[in-house]
Amino acid sequence: LYRLLAGPDGARMRHITSSQGRVAQVGRAIAWIGQNFRERFSIERLAAEVGMSPSSLHEHFRAVTAMTPLQFQKQLRLQDARSLMLVQDIDATTAAFRVGYESPSQFSREYRRHFGEPPARDIARLRASPGLAVVA
């Protein structure tokens, strides 16, 4: 192992193993966000959870997912809220609070930006779609 790392291809091998380590850390960050997306958290806390610096986490997370950790959290919140409104037949304000939003108006703005229409209209359209079976 020493000869491999110290030899002519050592720098490349160290880079590969380092990159794979970062990918694994980003994977842990993704899993952590998936379990905690309804809670507020800071990048510093997330970075500490996965053993990275905040700047390194941001850089590598974006390289792997094409979004920042907070954008990823927002996407999970919006998808979960949409599912709650469809399956549990709850209103947008209730769904917003359940997934961690503190402001229903902020939720509605972000929902519209993400899905292309306001929550009530989107849910009504989805319910009217043929072939969509919603089990309550």
N, CA and C of each residue as an Amber inpcrd file, in Angstrom:
protein
   408
   0.8310000  -1.1910000   0.0000000   0.0000000   0.0000000   0.0000000
   0.8750000   1.2540000   0.0000000   1.9110000   1.2350000   0.8200000
   2.8040000   2.3900000   0.8800000   3.4200000   2.6610000  -0.4820000
   3.8930000   1.5970000  -1.1510000   4.5240000   1.7760000  -2.4610000
   3.5330000   2.3380000  -3.4860000   2.3180000   1.8710000  -3.4000000
   1.2930000   2.3690000  -4.3130000   1.0670000   3.8650000  -4.1020000
   0.9160000   4.2640000  -2.8480000   0.6650000   5.6740000  -2.5520000
   1.8890000   6.5510000  -2.7640000   3.0790000   5.9890000  -2.5830000
   4.3150000   6.7630000  -2.7500000   4.8290000   6.7280000  -4.1860000
   4.2930000   5.8160000  -4.9960000   4.7640000   5.6600000  -6.3730000
   4.2570000   6.7490000  -7.3020000   4.5120000   6.5670000  -8.5970000
   4.1590000   7.5850000  -9.5870000   2.6540000   7.8730000  -9.6740000
   1.8230000   6.8960000  -9.3620000   0.3710000   7.1010000  -9.3990000
  -0.2080000   7.4110000  -8.0210000   0.6430000   7.6480000  -7.0600000
   0.1930000   7.8940000  -5.6870000  -0.7170000   9.0930000  -5.5480000
  -0.3730000  10.1830000  -6.2170000  -1.2030000  11.3920000  -6.1160000
  -2.6070000  11.1230000  -6.6450000  -2.6860000  10.4020000  -7.7590000
  -3.9960000  10.0720000  -8.3280000  -4.7850000   9.1620000  -7.3840000
  -4.1240000   8.1810000  -6.7900000  -4.7900000   7.2730000  -5.8520000
  -5.2940000   8.0260000  -4.6200000  -4.4770000   8.9260000  -4.1060000
  -4.9070000   9.7100000  -2.9390000  -6.1140000  10.5770000  -3.2870000
  -6.1070000  11.1370000  -4.4920000  -7.2300000  11.9660000  -4.9240000
  -8.5130000  11.1370000  -5.0320000  -8.3970000   9.9520000  -5.6220000
  -9.5680000   9.0870000  -5.7750000 -10.1320000   8.6970000  -4.4210000
  -9.2820000   8.2610000  -3.5120000  -9.7860000   7.8510000  -2.1980000
 -10.3340000   9.0360000  -1.4300000  -9.7260000  10.1940000  -1.5810000
 -10.2350000  11.3940000  -0.9250000 -11.5970000  11.7680000  -1.4880000
 -11.7520000  11.6990000  -2.8100000 -13.0230000  12.0320000  -3.4470000
 -14.1150000  11.0790000  -2.9970000 -13.7940000   9.7910000  -2.9300000
 -14.7950000   8.8260000  -2.4970000 -15.1890000   9.0760000  -1.0510000
 -14.2360000   9.4970000  -0.2410000 -14.5500000   9.8330000   1.1420000
 -15.5050000  11.0010000   1.2180000 -15.2960000  12.0030000   0.3730000
 -16.1870000  13.1690000   0.3410000 -17.5800000  12.7720000  -0.1410000
 -17.6410000  11.8980000  -1.1360000 -18.9390000  11.4460000  -1.6300000
 -19.6890000  10.7120000  -0.5190000 -18.9840000   9.9000000   0.2450000
 -19.6170000   9.1990000   1.3680000 -20.1120000  10.1960000   2.4140000
 -19.3250000  11.2360000   2.6700000 -19.7520000  12.2540000   3.6330000
 -20.9840000  12.9970000   3.1180000 -21.0170000  13.2970000   1.8360000
 -22.2010000  13.9400000   1.2610000 -23.3960000  12.9980000   1.3680000
 -23.1720000  11.7090000   1.1470000 -24.2430000  10.7290000   1.3160000
 -24.7960000  10.7350000   2.7280000 -23.9020000  10.8620000   3.7070000
 -24.3610000  10.9490000   5.1050000 -25.1320000  12.2460000   5.3360000
 -24.6980000  13.3230000   4.7000000 -25.4080000  14.6000000   4.8280000
 -26.8090000  14.4940000   4.2260000 -26.9190000  13.8460000   3.0770000
 -28.2200000  13.6500000   2.4380000 -29.1370000  12.8400000   3.3490000
 -28.6100000  11.7650000   3.9130000 -29.4050000  10.9370000   4.8240000
 -29.8250000  11.7280000   6.0560000 -28.9130000  12.5230000   6.6000000
 -29.2200000  13.3200000   7.7950000 -30.3170000  14.3340000   7.4910000
 -30.2040000  15.0140000   6.3570000 -31.2430000  15.9780000   5.9790000
 -32.5710000  15.2520000   5.7880000 -32.5350000  14.0720000   5.1660000
 -33.7530000  13.2940000   4.9640000 -34.4650000  12.9490000   6.2590000
 -33.7100000  12.7530000   7.3130000 -34.3020000  12.4290000   8.6120000
 -34.6960000  13.6690000   9.4030000 -34.1220000  14.8250000   9.0690000
 -34.3150000  16.0370000   9.8720000 -34.8260000  17.2320000   9.0760000
 -35.3720000  17.0160000   7.8870000 -35.7110000  18.1460000   7.0200000
 -36.8060000  19.0450000   7.5750000 -37.5860000  18.5510000   8.4900000
 -38.6490000  19.3870000   9.0700000 -38.1220000  20.3570000  10.1220000
 -36.8970000  20.1480000  10.5580000 -36.2950000  20.9960000  11.5970000
 -35.3800000  22.0390000  10.9700000 -35.2490000  23.1720000  11.6530000
 -34.2660000  24.1720000  11.2340000 -32.8830000  23.6640000  11.6140000
 -31.9290000  23.8910000  10.7440000 -30.5470000  23.5440000  11.0700000
 -29.6190000  24.4840000  10.3250000 -28.4250000  24.5790000  10.8200000
 -27.4230000  25.4150000  10.1600000 -26.4640000  24.5200000   9.3780000
 -25.8250000  25.1210000   8.4000000 -24.8060000  24.4010000   7.6340000
 -23.6800000  23.9650000   8.5670000 -23.3650000  24.8020000   9.5550000
 -22.3130000  24.4530000  10.5190000 -22.6660000  23.1760000  11.2760000
 -23.9190000  23.0580000  11.6870000 -24.3370000  21.8510000  12.4110000
 -24.2740000  20.6240000  11.5010000 -24.7910000  20.7660000  10.2900000
 -24.7660000  19.6500000   9.3480000 -23.3340000  19.2320000   9.0390000
 -22.4690000  20.2140000   8.8240000 -21.0600000  19.9170000   8.5370000
 -20.4270000  19.1530000   9.6940000 -20.7230000  19.5720000  10.9190000
 -20.1860000  18.8790000  12.0940000 -20.7140000  17.4460000  12.1710000
 -21.9720000  17.2460000  11.8130000 -22.5790000  15.9050000  11.8440000
 -21.8550000  14.9300000  10.9160000 -21.3560000  15.4370000   9.7870000
 -20.7330000  14.5500000   8.7950000 -19.2190000  14.6820000   8.7330000
 -18.6490000  15.4950000   9.6160000 -17.1990000  15.6070000   9.7040000
 -16.5400000  16.3980000   8.5870000 -17.1770000  17.4730000   8.1680000
 -16.6190000  18.3250000   7.1130000 -16.6620000  19.7780000   7.5710000
 -15.8910000  20.6130000   6.9160000 -16.0140000  22.0490000   7.1600000
 -17.2470000  22.5400000   6.3990000 -17.8570000  23.6230000   6.8410000
 -19.0280000  24.1420000   6.1210000 -18.7440000  24.4340000   4.6410000
 -17.5910000  25.0230000   4.3420000 -17.2950000  25.3500000   2.9390000
 -17.0800000  24.0860000   2.1080000 -16.4150000  23.0910000   2.6800000
 -16.1950000  21.8370000   1.9680000 -17.5240000  21.1090000   1.7480000
 -18.3750000  21.1010000   2.7670000 -19.6910000  20.4720000   2.6300000
 -20.4720000  21.1390000   1.5020000 -20.5210000  22.4590000   1.5180000
 -21.2710000  23.1930000   0.4980000 -20.7500000  22.8630000  -0.8990000
 -19.4380000  22.8980000  -1.0580000 -18.8190000  22.6340000  -2.3620000
 -19.1060000  21.2150000  -2.8520000 -18.8770000  20.2270000  -2.0000000
 -19.0440000  18.8330000  -2.4170000 -20.5160000  18.4400000  -2.5290000
 -21.3640000  18.9760000  -1.6590000 -22.7960000  18.6880000  -1.7320000
 -23.3400000  19.1810000  -3.0720000 -22.9560000  20.3810000  -3.4400000
 -23.4160000  20.9600000  -4.7060000 -22.8760000  20.1610000  -5.9000000
 -21.6470000  19.6900000  -5.8070000 -21.0660000  18.8970000  -6.8940000
 -21.8190000  17.5780000  -7.0830000 -22.2820000  16.9850000  -5.9900000
 -22.9710000  15.6950000  -6.0580000 -24.4480000  15.8550000  -6.4180000
 -25.1200000  16.8690000  -5.8550000 -26.5760000  16.9860000  -6.0020000
 -27.0390000  18.1060000  -6.9210000 -26.1390000  18.9900000  -7.3150000
 -26.4710000  20.1760000  -8.1250000 -27.3470000  21.1650000  -7.3650000
 -27.3460000  21.0800000  -6.0420000 -28.0570000  22.0540000  -5.2160000
 -27.3530000  22.1800000  -3.8750000 -27.6860000  23.2210000  -3.1440000
 -27.1030000  23.4060000  -1.8230000 -27.8620000  22.5400000  -0.8160000
 -27.2990000  22.3170000   0.3650000 -28.0340000  21.5580000   1.3800000
 -29.3830000  22.1820000   1.7280000 -29.4500000  23.5140000   1.8020000
 -30.7190000  24.1600000   2.1450000 -31.7260000  24.0700000   0.9990000
 -31.2600000  24.0880000  -0.2440000 -32.1630000  23.8710000  -1.3750000
 -32.7020000  22.4440000  -1.3530000 -31.8470000  21.4970000  -0.9930000
 -32.2690000  20.1000000  -0.8830000 -33.3240000  19.9580000   0.2080000
 -33.0980000  20.5960000   1.3460000 -34.0730000  20.5710000   2.4350000
 -35.4080000  21.1530000   1.9630000 -35.3540000  22.2800000   1.2750000
 -36.5740000  22.9200000   0.7900000 -37.3360000  21.9910000  -0.1510000
 -36.6120000  21.3220000  -1.0490000 -37.2510000  20.3950000  -1.9790000
 -37.9560000  19.2680000  -1.2300000 -37.3020000  18.7120000  -0.2190000
 -37.9310000  17.6500000   0.5710000 -39.1730000  18.1590000   1.2850000
 -39.0950000  19.3520000   1.8520000 -40.2500000  19.9340000   2.5410000
 -41.4260000  20.1190000   1.5850000 -41.1510000  20.6560000   0.4190000
 -42.2230000  20.9110000  -0.5450000 -42.8500000  19.6100000  -1.0380000
 -42.0400000  18.6080000  -1.3120000 -42.5780000  17.3210000  -1.7580000
 -43.4060000  16.6600000  -0.6560000 -42.9330000  16.7610000   0.5850000
 -43.6720000  16.1820000   1.7030000 -44.9920000  16.9130000   1.9120000
 -44.9690000  18.2310000   1.8300000 -46.1970000  19.0120000   1.9920000
 -47.2110000  18.6530000   0.9070000 -46.7490000  18.5140000  -0.3110000
 -47.6370000  18.1420000  -1.4170000 -48.2780000  16.7870000  -1.1490000
 -47.4780000  15.8490000  -0.6880000 -47.9900000  14.5230000  -0.3620000
 -49.0160000  14.5860000   0.7680000 -48.7260000  15.3720000   1.7990000
 -49.6700000  15.5170000   2.9140000 -51.0000000  16.0940000   2.4380000
 -50.9440000  17.1060000   1.5920000 -52.1820000  17.7200000   1.0960000
 -52.9790000  16.7460000   0.2360000 -52.2900000  15.9500000  -0.5550000
 -52.9730000  14.9780000  -1.4090000 -53.5500000  13.8150000  -0.6160000
 -52.7390000  13.2220000   0.2170000 -53.1270000  11.9840000   0.8960000
 -53.9830000  12.2350000   2.1330000 -53.6120000  13.2300000   2.9300000
 -54.3410000  13.4760000   4.1770000 -55.4090000  14.5580000   4.0400000
 -55.5170000  15.1430000   2.8540000 -56.5260000  16.1660000   2.5740000
 -56.4750000  17.3230000   3.5770000 -55.2760000  17.8290000   3.8180000
 -55.1300000  18.9720000   4.7150000 -54.8480000  20.2230000   3.8890000
 -55.1030000  21.3850000   4.4780000 -54.8890000  22.6360000   3.7530000
 -53.4050000  22.9990000   3.7230000 -53.0910000  23.9750000   2.8860000
 -51.6960000  24.3710000   2.6660000 -51.0400000  24.9080000   3.9300000
 -51.7730000  25.6770000   4.7190000 -51.1870000  26.2450000   5.9390000
 -50.7900000  25.1460000   6.9150000 -51.6730000  24.1800000   7.1100000
 -51.3710000  23.0650000   8.0130000 -50.1810000  22.2670000   7.4940000
 -50.1750000  21.9860000   6.2010000 -49.0560000  21.2460000   5.6030000
 -47.7550000  22.0190000   5.7710000 -47.8120000  23.3290000   5.5600000
 -46.6090000  24.1620000   5.6970000 -46.0210000  24.0430000   7.0950000
 -46.8590000  24.1620000   8.1040000 -46.3630000  24.0740000   9.4780000
 -45.8400000  22.6720000   9.7980000 -46.5020000  21.6470000   9.2960000
 -46.0680000  20.2700000   9.5780000 -44.6930000  19.9490000   9.0060000
 -44.3660000  20.5480000   7.8730000 -43.0700000  20.2420000   7.2560000
 -41.9740000  21.2070000   7.6710000 -42.3080000  22.1540000   8.5510000
 -41.2650000  23.0090000   9.1080000 -41.2620000  24.4600000   8.6880000
 -42.1900000  24.8630000   7.8480000 -42.2580000  26.2850000   7.4840000
 -42.8450000  27.0710000   8.6460000 -42.3450000  28.2580000   8.8450000
 -42.8600000  29.1360000   9.8880000 -43.8010000  30.1820000   9.3150000
 -43.7930000  30.3460000   8.0000000 -44.6150000  31.3530000   7.3310000
 -45.4030000  30.7150000   6.1890000 -46.7390000  30.6840000   6.2970000
 -47.5440000  30.1350000   5.2030000 -47.3540000  30.8840000   3.8820000
 -47.1440000  32.1950000   3.9500000 -46.9590000  32.9470000   2.7020000
 -45.6300000  32.5740000   2.0340000 -44.5860000  32.3800000   2.8390000
 -43.3010000  31.9350000   2.2810000 -43.4500000  30.5440000   1.6610000
 -44.1760000  29.6720000   2.3400000 -44.4350000  28.3330000   1.8110000
 -45.1400000  28.4240000   0.4560000 -46.1900000  29.2350000   0.3810000
 -46.9460000  29.3500000  -0.8720000 -46.0850000  29.8840000  -2.0070000
 -45.2390000  30.8720000  -1.7110000 -44.3410000  31.4100000  -2.7440000
 -43.3820000  30.3350000  -3.2470000 -42.7810000  29.6170000  -2.3010000
 -41.8160000  28.5900000  -2.6930000 -42.5000000  27.4130000  -3.3970000
 -43.7040000  27.0620000  -2.9540000 -44.4640000  25.9890000  -3.5860000
 -44.7530000  26.3500000  -5.0440000 -45.2450000  27.5650000  -5.2430000
 -45.5670000  28.0070000  -6.6050000 -44.3150000  28.0150000  -7.4860000
 -43.2160000  28.4930000  -6.9400000 -41.9620000  28.5300000  -7.7000000
 -41.5200000  27.1060000  -8.0750000 -41.6990000  26.1680000  -7.1560000
 -41.2260000  24.7950000  -7.3750000 -42.1600000  23.9940000  -8.2960000
 -43.4780000  24.0730000  -8.0410000 -44.4310000  23.2440000  -8.7750000
 -45.1520000  23.9790000  -9.9080000 -44.9880000  25.3020000  -9.9840000
 -45.5680000  26.0450000 -11.0960000 -46.9450000  26.6220000 -10.8740000
 -47.5620000  26.3210000  -9.7560000 -48.8620000  26.9030000  -9.4240000
 -49.0700000  26.8580000  -7.9160000 -50.0150000  27.6530000  -7.4100000
 -50.2390000  27.6860000  -5.9570000 -50.7010000  26.3200000  -5.4390000
 -50.5060000  26.0730000  -4.1530000 -50.8400000  24.7560000  -3.5920000
 -52.2610000  24.2820000  -3.8830000 -53.2720000  25.1090000  -3.6160000
 -54.6600000  24.6610000  -3.7940000 -54.9390000  24.2740000  -5.2480000
 -54.4690000  25.0720000  -6.1790000 -54.7020000  24.7870000  -7.5990000
 -53.9530000  23.5240000  -8.0240000 -52.7270000  23.3680000  -7.5530000
 -51.9330000  22.1880000  -7.8920000 -52.6010000  20.9180000  -7.3780000
 -53.0440000  20.9510000  -6.1340000 -53.6760000  19.7640000  -5.5440000
 -54.9820000  19.4450000  -6.2590000 -55.7860000  20.4710000  -6.5720000
 -57.0390000  20.2490000  -7.3010000 -56.7560000  19.6240000  -8.6700000
 -55.7320000  20.1220000  -9.3630000 -55.3720000  19.5750000 -10.6710000
 -54.9210000  18.1240000 -10.5480000 -54.1110000  17.8350000  -9.5340000
 -53.6380000  16.4620000  -9.3460000 -54.7890000  15.5170000  -9.0220000
 -55.7140000  15.9740000  -8.2050000 -56.8640000  15.1220000  -7.8550000
 -57.7490000  14.8550000  -9.0620000 -57.8280000  15.8210000  -9.9670000
 -58.6650000  15.6670000 -11.1580000 -57.9740000  14.8570000 -12.2560000
 -56.6920000  14.5920000 -12.0950000 -55.9390000  13.8500000 -13.1060000
 -56.4210000  12.4120000 -13.1830000 -56.7180000  11.9480000 -14.4020000
 -57.1120000  10.5430000 -14.5290000 -55.9390000   9.6310000 -14.1710000
 -56.2580000   8.5620000 -13.5050000 -55.2260000   7.5900000 -13.1590000
 -54.5200000   7.8580000 -11.8530000 -54.8130000   8.9780000 -11.2070000
 -54.1810000   9.2600000  -9.9220000 -55.0540000   8.6770000  -8.8250000
 -54.5520000   7.6730000  -8.1630000 -55.2860000   7.0570000  -7.0610000
 -54.7180000   7.5800000  -5.7550000 -55.5320000   8.3100000  -5.0270000
 -55.1070000   8.8440000  -3.7380000 -55.7750000   8.0190000  -2.6570000
 -54.9600000   7.3870000  -1.8380000 -55.4700000   6.5710000  -0.7430000
 -55.3740000   7.3850000   0.5290000 -56.5070000   7.6560000   1.1410000
 -56.5100000   8.4610000   2.3690000 -56.4920000   7.5870000   3.5860000
